[in-house]
PDB file of C-alpha atoms and ligand atoms in Angstrom:
ATOM      1  CA  MET A   1      -3.587  14.203  -3.646  1.00 60.00           C
ATOM      2  CA  SER A   2       0.205  14.620  -3.900  1.00 70.00           C
ATOM      3  CA  SER A   3       1.775  15.028  -7.328  1.00 83.00           C
ATOM      4  CA  TYR A   4       3.697  11.792  -6.665  1.00 82.00           C
ATOM      5  CA  LEU A   5       0.382   9.946  -6.241  1.00 86.00           C
ATOM      6  CA  ASP A   6      -0.917  11.646  -9.416  1.00 81.00           C
ATOM      7  CA  ALA A   7       2.125  10.289 -11.248  1.00 79.00           C
ATOM      8  CA  ILE A   8       1.638   6.814  -9.815  1.00 78.00           C
ATOM      9  CA  ALA A   9      -1.997   6.891 -10.935  1.00 80.00           C
ATOM     10  CA  ALA A  10      -0.800   7.522 -14.500  1.00 75.00           C
ATOM     11  CA  MET A  11       1.599   4.566 -14.494  1.00 72.00           C
ATOM     12  CA  ASP A  12       0.826   1.366 -16.347  1.00 63.00           C
ATOM     13  CA  GLY A  13       2.005  -0.662 -13.387  1.00 62.00           C
ATOM     14  CA  GLY A  14       0.367  -3.334 -11.289  1.00 69.00           C
ATOM     15  CA  SER A  15       1.402  -3.481  -7.644  1.00 74.00           C
ATOM     16  CA  LEU A  16       2.721  -0.171  -6.407  1.00 81.00           C
ATOM     17  CA  HIS A  17       4.149  -1.014  -3.032  1.00 85.00           C
ATOM     18  CA  PRO A  18       7.570  -1.981  -1.706  1.00 84.00           C
ATOM     19  CA  GLY A  19       8.175  -5.685  -2.151  1.00 84.00           C
ATOM     20  CA  GLY A  20       5.671  -5.821  -5.005  1.00 85.00           C
ATOM     21  CA  PHE A  21       3.109  -8.518  -5.657  1.00 88.00           C
ATOM     22  CA  HIS A  22       5.625 -11.288  -4.835  1.00 86.00           C
ATOM     23  CA  HIS A  23       5.691  -9.992  -1.303  1.00 90.00           C
ATOM     24  CA  THR A  24       1.885  -9.872  -1.163  1.00 94.00           C
ATOM     25  CA  LEU A  25       1.740 -13.523  -2.199  1.00 93.00           C
ATOM     26  CA  LYS A  26       4.317 -14.446   0.428  1.00 92.00           C
ATOM     27  CA  ILE A  27       2.276 -12.784   3.166  1.00 94.00           C
ATOM     28  CA  LEU A  28      -0.963 -14.414   2.036  1.00 95.00           C
ATOM     29  CA  ARG A  29       0.596 -17.890   2.060  1.00 92.00           C
ATOM     30  CA  ASP A  30       0.220 -17.890   5.842  1.00 87.00           C
ATOM     31  CA  PHE A  31      -3.450 -16.841   5.857  1.00 88.00           C
ATOM     32  CA  SER A  32      -6.596 -18.854   5.712  1.00 90.00           C
ATOM     33  CA  ILE A  33      -9.291 -16.656   4.204  1.00 96.00           C
ATOM     34  CA  LEU A  34     -12.815 -18.044   4.112  1.00 97.00           C
ATOM     35  CA  ARG A  35     -15.489 -17.547   1.469  1.00 97.00           C
ATOM     36  CA  GLU A  36     -17.713 -15.786   3.986  1.00 97.00           C
ATOM     37  CA  ASP A  37     -14.964 -13.358   5.057  1.00 98.00           C
ATOM     38  CA  ILE A  38     -15.263  -9.668   4.327  1.00 98.00           C
ATOM     39  CA  VAL A  39     -11.959  -8.344   3.075  1.00 98.00           C
ATOM     40  CA  ILE A  40     -11.186  -4.694   2.331  1.00 98.00           C
ATOM     41  CA  ASP A  41      -8.202  -3.664   0.243  1.00 98.00           C
ATOM     42  CA  VAL A  42      -7.678  -0.114   1.448  1.00 98.00           C
ATOM     43  CA  GLY A  43      -6.026   2.190  -1.121  1.00 97.00           C
ATOM     44  CA  CYS A  44      -6.339  -0.578  -3.700  1.00 96.00           C
ATOM     45  CA  GLY A  45      -4.603   1.218  -6.575  1.00 94.00           C
ATOM     46  CA  THR A  46      -4.908  -0.835  -9.758  1.00 93.00           C
ATOM     47  CA  GLY A  47      -6.611  -3.636  -7.853  1.00 95.00           C
ATOM     48  CA  ARG A  48      -4.090  -6.428  -8.299  1.00 94.00           C
ATOM     49  CA  THR A  49      -4.269  -7.614  -4.689  1.00 96.00           C
ATOM     50  CA  ALA A  50      -8.059  -7.200  -4.511  1.00 97.00           C
ATOM     51  CA  CYS A  51      -8.590  -9.266  -7.678  1.00 97.00           C
ATOM     52  CA  HIS A  52      -6.212 -11.944  -6.429  1.00 96.00           C
ATOM     53  CA  LEU A  53      -8.076 -12.151  -3.105  1.00 97.00           C
ATOM     54  CA  ALA A  54     -11.443 -12.449  -4.812  1.00 98.00           C
ATOM     55  CA  LYS A  55     -10.311 -15.085  -7.321  1.00 97.00           C
ATOM     56  CA  THR A  56      -8.262 -17.166  -4.920  1.00 97.00           C
ATOM     57  CA  TYR A  57     -10.482 -17.261  -1.858  1.00 96.00           C
ATOM     58  CA  GLY A  58     -13.931 -16.365  -3.189  1.00 96.00           C
ATOM     59  CA  ALA A  59     -14.293 -13.999  -0.234  1.00 97.00           C
ATOM     60  CA  HIS A  60     -16.395 -10.805  -0.317  1.00 98.00           C
ATOM     61  CA  VAL A  61     -13.744  -8.346  -1.430  1.00 98.00           C
ATOM     62  CA  PHE A  62     -14.175  -4.578  -1.289  1.00 98.00           C
ATOM     63  CA  ALA A  63     -11.510  -2.358  -2.851  1.00 98.00           C
ATOM     64  CA  LEU A  64     -11.445   1.267  -1.781  1.00 98.00           C
ATOM     65  CA  ASP A  65      -9.478   4.152  -3.280  1.00 97.00           C
ATOM     66  CA  ASN A  66     -10.000   7.897  -3.438  1.00 96.00           C
ATOM     67  CA  ALA A  67      -8.572   8.224  -6.971  1.00 94.00           C
ATOM     68  CA  GLU A  68     -11.148   7.608  -9.692  1.00 94.00           C
ATOM     69  CA  LYS A  69      -8.306   6.981 -12.167  1.00 91.00           C
ATOM     70  CA  MET A  70      -6.986   4.125 -10.023  1.00 93.00           C
ATOM     71  CA  LEU A  71     -10.438   2.673  -9.528  1.00 96.00           C
ATOM     72  CA  SER A  72     -11.142   2.705 -13.235  1.00 94.00           C
ATOM     73  CA  LYS A  73      -7.913   0.727 -13.873  1.00 93.00           C
ATOM     74  CA  ALA A  74      -8.873  -1.635 -11.078  1.00 95.00           C
ATOM     75  CA  ARG A  75     -12.374  -2.121 -12.526  1.00 97.00           C
ATOM     76  CA  SER A  76     -10.905  -2.923 -15.941  1.00 95.00           C
ATOM     77  CA  ARG A  77      -8.579  -5.442 -14.339  1.00 94.00           C
ATOM     78  CA  ALA A  78     -11.459  -7.084 -12.488  1.00 97.00           C
ATOM     79  CA  GLU A  79     -13.440  -7.310 -15.720  1.00 97.00           C
ATOM     80  CA  ARG A  80     -10.456  -8.786 -17.576  1.00 95.00           C
ATOM     81  CA  GLU A  81      -9.707 -11.281 -14.834  1.00 96.00           C
ATOM     82  CA  LYS A  82     -13.370 -12.031 -14.080  1.00 97.00           C
ATOM     83  CA  ALA A  83     -12.797 -11.171 -10.443  1.00 98.00           C
ATOM     84  CA  ASP A  84     -15.812 -10.352  -8.325  1.00 98.00           C
ATOM     85  CA  VAL A  85     -14.703  -7.211  -6.449  1.00 98.00           C
ATOM     86  CA  HIS A  86     -16.892  -4.407  -5.096  1.00 98.00           C
ATOM     87  CA  PHE A  87     -15.156  -1.120  -5.844  1.00 98.00           C
ATOM     88  CA  VAL A  88     -15.699   1.851  -3.567  1.00 98.00           C
ATOM     89  CA  LEU A  89     -14.672   5.458  -4.142  1.00 98.00           C
ATOM     90  CA  GLY A  90     -13.812   6.725  -0.680  1.00 98.00           C
ATOM     91  CA  ASP A  91     -11.307   8.106   1.769  1.00 98.00           C
ATOM     92  CA  VAL A  92      -9.258   5.849   4.037  1.00 98.00           C
ATOM     93  CA  LEU A  93      -9.635   8.452   6.763  1.00 98.00           C
ATOM     94  CA  ASP A  94     -13.424   8.232   6.710  1.00 98.00           C
ATOM     95  CA  MET A  95     -14.381   4.926   5.157  1.00 98.00           C
ATOM     96  CA  PRO A  96     -17.972   4.329   4.062  1.00 98.00           C
ATOM     97  CA  PHE A  97     -18.160   1.089   6.049  1.00 98.00           C
ATOM     98  CA  ARG A  98     -19.997   0.465   9.296  1.00 97.00           C
ATOM     99  CA  ASP A  99     -18.144  -0.305  12.527  1.00 98.00           C
ATOM    100  CA  GLN A 100     -16.776  -3.848  12.786  1.00 98.00           C
ATOM    101  CA  ALA A 101     -17.521  -4.725   9.167  1.00 98.00           C
ATOM    102  CA  ALA A 102     -14.346  -6.466   8.029  1.00 98.00           C
ATOM    103  CA  ASP A 103     -12.537  -9.701   8.870  1.00 98.00           C
ATOM    104  CA  LEU A 104      -9.367  -8.623   7.087  1.00 98.00           C
ATOM    105  CA  ILE A 105      -8.004  -5.256   5.998  1.00 98.00           C
ATOM    106  CA  MET A 106      -5.112  -5.225   3.534  1.00 98.00           C
ATOM    107  CA  ILE A 107      -3.118  -2.034   3.131  1.00 98.00           C
ATOM    108  CA  GLU A 108      -0.134  -1.745   0.839  1.00 96.00           C
ATOM    109  CA  SER A 109       1.766   1.520   0.850  1.00 93.00           C
ATOM    110  CA  VAL A 110      -1.087   3.867   1.674  1.00 96.00           C
ATOM    111  CA  LEU A 111      -0.934   5.044   5.291  1.00 97.00           C
ATOM    112  CA  VAL A 112       2.512   6.570   4.807  1.00 95.00           C
ATOM    113  CA  PHE A 113       0.797   9.195   2.600  1.00 95.00           C
ATOM    114  CA  LEU A 114      -1.767  10.082   5.285  1.00 96.00           C
ATOM    115  CA  PRO A 115      -1.966  11.339   8.852  1.00 96.00           C
ATOM    116  CA  LEU A 116      -0.827   8.013  10.203  1.00 95.00           C
ATOM    117  CA  PHE A 117      -2.696   7.648  13.449  1.00 95.00           C
ATOM    118  CA  LYS A 118      -5.996   8.797  11.948  1.00 97.00           C
ATOM    119  CA  GLY A 119      -5.696   6.136   9.246  1.00 98.00           C
ATOM    120  CA  VAL A 120      -4.818   3.396  11.721  1.00 98.00           C
ATOM    121  CA  LYS A 121      -7.737   4.345  14.020  1.00 98.00           C
ATOM    122  CA  GLU A 122     -10.164   4.246  11.104  1.00 98.00           C
ATOM    123  CA  CYS A 123      -9.004   0.714  10.202  1.00 98.00           C
ATOM    124  CA  PHE A 124      -9.458  -0.270  13.834  1.00 98.00           C
ATOM    125  CA  ARG A 125     -13.056   1.015  13.736  1.00 98.00           C
ATOM    126  CA  VAL A 126     -13.927  -0.898  10.569  1.00 98.00           C
ATOM    127  CA  LEU A 127     -12.392  -4.232  11.625  1.00 98.00           C
ATOM    128  CA  LYS A 128     -14.390  -6.846  13.505  1.00 98.00           C
ATOM    129  CA  ARG A 129     -13.121  -8.000  16.876  1.00 97.00           C
ATOM    130  CA  LYS A 130     -10.416 -10.617  16.172  1.00 97.00           C
ATOM    131  CA  GLY A 131     -10.133  -9.093  12.693  1.00 98.00           C
ATOM    132  CA  ILE A 132      -6.698  -8.834  11.120  1.00 98.00           C
ATOM    133  CA  LEU A 133      -4.882  -5.845   9.680  1.00 98.00           C
ATOM    134  CA  VAL A 134      -2.033  -6.417   7.215  1.00 98.00           C
ATOM    135  CA  ASP A 135      -0.031  -3.350   6.273  1.00 98.00           C
ATOM    136  CA  VAL A 136       3.094  -3.077   4.121  1.00 96.00           C
ATOM    137  CA  GLU A 137       4.730   0.320   4.334  1.00 95.00           C
ATOM    138  CA  LEU A 138       7.904   2.290   3.694  1.00 93.00           C
ATOM    139  CA  VAL A 139      10.175   2.608   6.731  1.00 95.00           C
ATOM    140  CA  ALA A 140      12.955   5.117   7.354  1.00 95.00           C
ATOM    141  CA  LYS A 141      16.038   3.771   9.083  1.00 95.00           C
ATOM    142  CA  ASP A 142      17.663   5.881  11.775  1.00 94.00           C
ATOM    143  CA  SER A 143      20.627   6.411   9.449  1.00 95.00           C
ATOM    144  CA  LEU A 144      18.525   8.531   7.062  1.00 95.00           C
ATOM    145  CA  PRO A 145      20.046  12.043   7.113  1.00 95.00           C
ATOM    146  CA  LEU A 146      17.642  14.789   8.187  1.00 95.00           C
ATOM    147  CA  ALA A 147      17.889  16.705   4.905  1.00 96.00           C
ATOM    148  CA  ALA A 148      17.167  13.541   2.909  1.00 95.00           C
ATOM    149  CA  ARG A 149      14.198  12.817   5.162  1.00 94.00           C
ATOM    150  CA  GLU A 150      12.726  16.220   4.322  1.00 95.00           C
ATOM    151  CA  GLN A 151      13.545  15.738   0.648  1.00 94.00           C
ATOM    152  CA  VAL A 152      11.659  12.442   0.310  1.00 92.00           C
ATOM    153  CA  LYS A 153       8.704  13.869   2.213  1.00 93.00           C
ATOM    154  CA  ALA A 154       8.580  16.758  -0.285  1.00 92.00           C
ATOM    155  CA  ILE A 155       9.002  14.542  -3.381  1.00 90.00           C
ATOM    156  CA  CYS A 156       6.330  12.021  -2.378  1.00 90.00           C
ATOM    157  CA  GLY A 157       4.065  14.355  -0.386  1.00 90.00           C
ATOM    158  CA  LEU A 158       4.483  12.392   2.841  1.00 93.00           C
ATOM    159  CA  PRO A 159       3.350  13.951   6.116  1.00 93.00           C
ATOM    160  CA  GLN A 160       5.796  11.655   7.914  1.00 93.00           C
ATOM    161  CA  ILE A 161       8.284   8.915   7.224  1.00 94.00           C
ATOM    162  CA  PRO A 162       8.068   6.642  10.263  1.00 96.00           C
ATOM    163  CA  SER A 163      10.716   4.342  11.634  1.00 97.00           C
ATOM    164  CA  PHE A 164       9.856   0.664  12.179  1.00 98.00           C
ATOM    165  CA  LYS A 165       9.271   1.356  15.869  1.00 98.00           C
ATOM    166  CA  GLU A 166       7.007   4.342  15.125  1.00 97.00           C
ATOM    167  CA  TRP A 167       4.846   2.187  12.859  1.00 98.00           C
ATOM    168  CA  GLN A 168       4.535  -0.417  15.598  1.00 98.00           C
ATOM    169  CA  GLN A 169       3.697   2.248  18.179  1.00 98.00           C
ATOM    170  CA  SER A 170       0.900   3.701  16.082  1.00 98.00           C
ATOM    171  CA  PHE A 171      -0.787   0.287  15.688  1.00 98.00           C
ATOM    172  CA  GLU A 172      -0.401  -0.467  19.379  1.00 98.00           C
ATOM    173  CA  GLU A 173      -1.683   2.983  20.442  1.00 97.00           C
ATOM    174  CA  ALA A 174      -4.798   2.434  18.322  1.00 97.00           C
ATOM    175  CA  GLY A 175      -5.471  -0.776  20.276  1.00 97.00           C
ATOM    176  CA  PHE A 176      -4.058  -3.471  17.979  1.00 98.00           C
ATOM    177  CA  SER A 177      -1.999  -6.454  19.180  1.00 98.00           C
ATOM    178  CA  GLN A 178       0.946  -7.545  17.132  1.00 98.00           C
ATOM    179  CA  ILE A 179       0.895 -10.931  15.444  1.00 97.00           C
ATOM    180  CA  ALA A 180       4.037 -10.382  13.378  1.00 97.00           C
ATOM    181  CA  ALA A 181       6.148  -7.512  12.160  1.00 98.00           C
ATOM    182  CA  ASN A 182       9.294  -7.561  10.097  1.00 96.00           C
ATOM    183  CA  LEU A 183      11.569  -5.185   8.304  1.00 95.00           C
ATOM    184  CA  LYS A 184      13.163  -5.893   4.927  1.00 92.00           C
ATOM    185  CA  ASN A 185      15.688  -3.951   2.906  1.00 87.00           C
ATOM    186  CA  PHE A 186      14.301  -1.726   0.299  1.00 74.00           C
ATOM    187  CA  PRO A 187      13.838  -2.627  -3.255  1.00 64.00           C
ATOM    188  CA  GLY A 188      10.947  -0.392  -4.196  1.00 53.00           C
ATOM    189  CA  PRO A 189       8.250  -1.512  -6.618  1.00 52.00           C
ATOM    190  CA  LEU A 190      10.110   0.126  -9.485  1.00 55.00           C
ATOM    191  CA  GLU A 191      13.290  -1.785  -8.698  1.00 54.00           C
ATOM    192  CA  ASN A 192      11.343  -5.060  -8.423  1.00 55.00           C
ATOM    193  CA  LEU A 193       9.618  -4.535 -11.698  1.00 51.00           C
ATOM    194  CA  LYS A 194      12.822  -3.556 -13.450  1.00 52.00           C
ATOM    195  CA  GLU A 195      14.070  -7.057 -12.833  1.00 45.00           C
ATOM    196  CA  ILE A 196      11.135  -8.778 -14.490  1.00 43.00           C
ATOM    197  CA  LEU A 197      10.151  -6.453 -17.323  1.00 44.00           C
ATOM    198  CA  TYR A 198      11.722  -6.735 -20.784  1.00 44.00           C
ATOM    199  CA  GLY A 199      11.387  -3.011 -21.360  1.00 43.00           C
ATOM    200  CA  GLY A 200      12.766  -2.123 -17.956  1.00 48.00           C
ATOM    201  CA  VAL A 201      11.025   0.291 -15.704  1.00 49.00           C
ATOM    202  CA  ASN A 202      10.366   2.735 -18.558  1.00 53.00           C
ATOM    203  CA  SER A 203       7.789   0.326 -19.962  1.00 51.00           C
ATOM    204  CA  LEU A 204       5.614   1.289 -17.012  1.00 58.00           C
ATOM    205  CA  PHE A 205       5.595   4.902 -18.082  1.00 60.00           C
ATOM    206  CA  SER A 206       2.341   5.373 -19.957  1.00 66.00           C
ATOM    207  CA  SER A 207       2.142   7.747 -22.905  1.00 66.00           C
ATOM    208  CA  GLU A 208       0.293  10.135 -20.573  1.00 67.00           C
ATOM    209  CA  LEU A 209       3.287  10.121 -18.217  1.00 63.00           C
ATOM    210  CA  MET A 210       5.869  10.430 -20.993  1.00 67.00           C
ATOM    211  CA  SER A 211       4.126  13.392 -22.572  1.00 70.00           C
ATOM    212  CA  ASP A 212       3.621  15.394 -19.381  1.00 74.00           C
ATOM    213  CA  ALA A 213       6.812  16.525 -17.661  1.00 72.00           C
ATOM    214  CA  ASN A 214       4.889  17.841 -14.648  1.00 72.00           C
ATOM    215  CA  LEU A 215       3.419  14.406 -14.149  1.00 75.00           C
ATOM    216  CA  SER A 216       6.637  12.418 -14.630  1.00 77.00           C
ATOM    217  CA  ARG A 217       8.910  14.801 -12.658  1.00 82.00           C
ATOM    218  CA  PRO A 218       8.102  13.430  -9.165  1.00 82.00           C
ATOM    219  CA  LEU A 219       8.810   9.873 -10.345  1.00 81.00           C
ATOM    220  CA  GLN A 220      12.151  10.874 -11.866  1.00 82.00           C
ATOM    221  CA  GLU A 221      13.040  12.786  -8.681  1.00 86.00           C
ATOM    222  CA  TYR A 222      12.086   9.754  -6.617  1.00 85.00           C
ATOM    223  CA  ARG A 223      14.252   7.438  -8.723  1.00 80.00           C
ATOM    224  CA  CYS A 224      17.273   9.757  -8.433  1.00 84.00           C
ATOM    225  CA  PHE A 225      16.699  10.132  -4.718  1.00 88.00           C
ATOM    226  CA  MET A 226      16.445   6.381  -4.173  1.00 84.00           C
ATOM    227  CA  GLN A 227      19.572   5.666  -6.215  1.00 83.00           C
ATOM    228  CA  ARG A 228      21.438   7.656  -3.598  1.00 89.00           C
ATOM    229  CA  TYR A 229      19.562   6.869  -0.395  1.00 90.00           C
ATOM    230  CA  ARG A 230      17.887   3.490  -0.766  1.00 87.00           C
ATOM    231  CA  SER A 231      20.117   1.840   1.839  1.00 91.00           C
ATOM    232  CA  HIS A 232      18.528   4.162   4.438  1.00 93.00           C
ATOM    233  CA  PHE A 233      15.064   2.747   3.753  1.00 92.00           C
ATOM    234  CA  GLY A 234      13.319  -0.505   4.342  1.00 92.00           C
ATOM    235  CA  PHE A 235       9.781  -1.724   4.173  1.00 93.00           C
ATOM    236  CA  GLY A 236       7.845  -3.133   7.045  1.00 95.00           C
ATOM    237  CA  THR A 237       5.184  -5.817   7.060  1.00 97.00           C
ATOM    238  CA  PHE A 238       2.867  -5.267   9.999  1.00 98.00           C
ATOM    239  CA  ILE A 239       0.287  -7.905  10.881  1.00 98.00           C
ATOM    240  CA  TYR A 240      -1.956  -6.960  13.785  1.00 98.00           C
ATOM    241  CA  ARG A 241      -5.131  -8.230  15.438  1.00 98.00           C
ATOM    242  CA  LYS A 242      -7.992  -6.202  16.914  1.00 98.00           C
ATOM    243  CA  ASN A 243      -8.752  -7.845  20.244  1.00 92.00           C
TER     244      ASN A 243
HETATM  245  C1  LIG B 301       1.374   3.770  -3.584  1.00 94.85           C
HETATM  246  S1  LIG B 301      -0.258   3.494  -4.114  1.00 94.85           S
HETATM  247  C2  LIG B 301      -0.512   1.798  -3.600  1.00 94.85           C
HETATM  248  C3  LIG B 301      -1.653   1.158  -4.332  1.00 94.85           C
HETATM  249  C4  LIG B 301      -1.908  -0.319  -3.998  1.00 94.85           C
HETATM  250  N1  LIG B 301      -2.168  -0.521  -2.611  1.00 94.85           N
HETATM  251  C5  LIG B 301      -0.734  -1.160  -4.433  1.00 94.85           C
HETATM  252  O1  LIG B 301       0.004  -1.658  -3.603  1.00 94.85           O
HETATM  253  O2  LIG B 301      -0.550  -1.295  -5.635  1.00 94.85           O
HETATM  254  C6  LIG B 301      -1.237   4.382  -2.910  1.00 94.85           C
HETATM  255  C7  LIG B 301      -2.718   4.289  -3.173  1.00 94.85           C
HETATM  256  O3  LIG B 301      -3.426   4.877  -2.088  1.00 94.85           O
HETATM  257  C8  LIG B 301      -4.478   5.665  -2.597  1.00 94.85           C
HETATM  258  N2  LIG B 301      -4.806   6.701  -1.594  1.00 94.85           N
HETATM  259  C9  LIG B 301      -4.015   7.704  -1.146  1.00 94.85           C
HETATM  260  N3  LIG B 301      -4.658   8.424  -0.218  1.00 94.85           N
HETATM  261  C10 LIG B 301      -5.885   7.871  -0.079  1.00 94.85           C
HETATM  262  C11 LIG B 301      -7.011   8.176   0.729  1.00 94.85           C
HETATM  263  N4  LIG B 301      -7.006   9.208   1.587  1.00 94.85           N
HETATM  264  N5  LIG B 301      -8.105   7.397   0.629  1.00 94.85           N
HETATM  265  C12 LIG B 301      -8.132   6.335  -0.241  1.00 94.85           C
HETATM  266  N6  LIG B 301      -7.089   6.004  -1.041  1.00 94.85           N
HETATM  267  C13 LIG B 301      -5.970   6.756  -0.951  1.00 94.85           C
HETATM  268  C14 LIG B 301      -3.912   6.242  -3.884  1.00 94.85           C
HETATM  269  O4  LIG B 301      -4.908   6.716  -4.751  1.00 94.85           O
HETATM  270  C15 LIG B 301      -3.156   5.034  -4.433  1.00 94.85           C
HETATM  271  O5  LIG B 301      -3.990   4.203  -5.197  1.00 94.85           O
END
């Protein structure tokens, strides 16, 4: 795991993806999810989306993450919120689900950290025919200078930082058909949260983060980087169907 992901795992935050939970709710407004549907939140983090899906739709919700720390926060959330979610410790690149298991896969800021095509192919395998993939991910605009591109990859441990078109191509090459895709300007999760938290973004920094410079360094570097370069980023919402 990258040190950026280690730092994120130590945060006290909820939704850790561009657009935040507001954006998740906006996407879900257009979906009809049935009680009998099998939904997998891939790279669930602290489980906010998974718990919402379980409580709102009563569907069979599985939440997978490879970080035990994240899963334990997600389990506590589910207990607190009385949400019926099945938590799974596992790797997105080799999910412990049979072929064609899921009606809906939700991914929020996960594939950007992984070998992209491998992750997309694995989601394709696990989805049923006619199943839907929803993915919200960081996008680099063409204007992003090369040196800055390398810098953000190093800070966040990203193997790539795809353009909007490259994201679309990887879904299409895996065999998905596009239902909708859009690109929005970047306020990252930290910027979103800053607007709604009394204590500002620092209130997300747990005592563990504050007391360990090695842990908090990647987040500070990321914030400095984004203050300078955020206009060169966006976030994409990719909604695809497996035919
Ligand atoms: C930026 S966080 C997003 C978390 C959550 N989706 C959200 O929006 O709040 C990325 C998440 O992906 C998880 N992750 C990264 N690589 C993974 C892998 N190979 N398998 C499973 N989970 C992974 C991390 O542990 C982390 O919880």
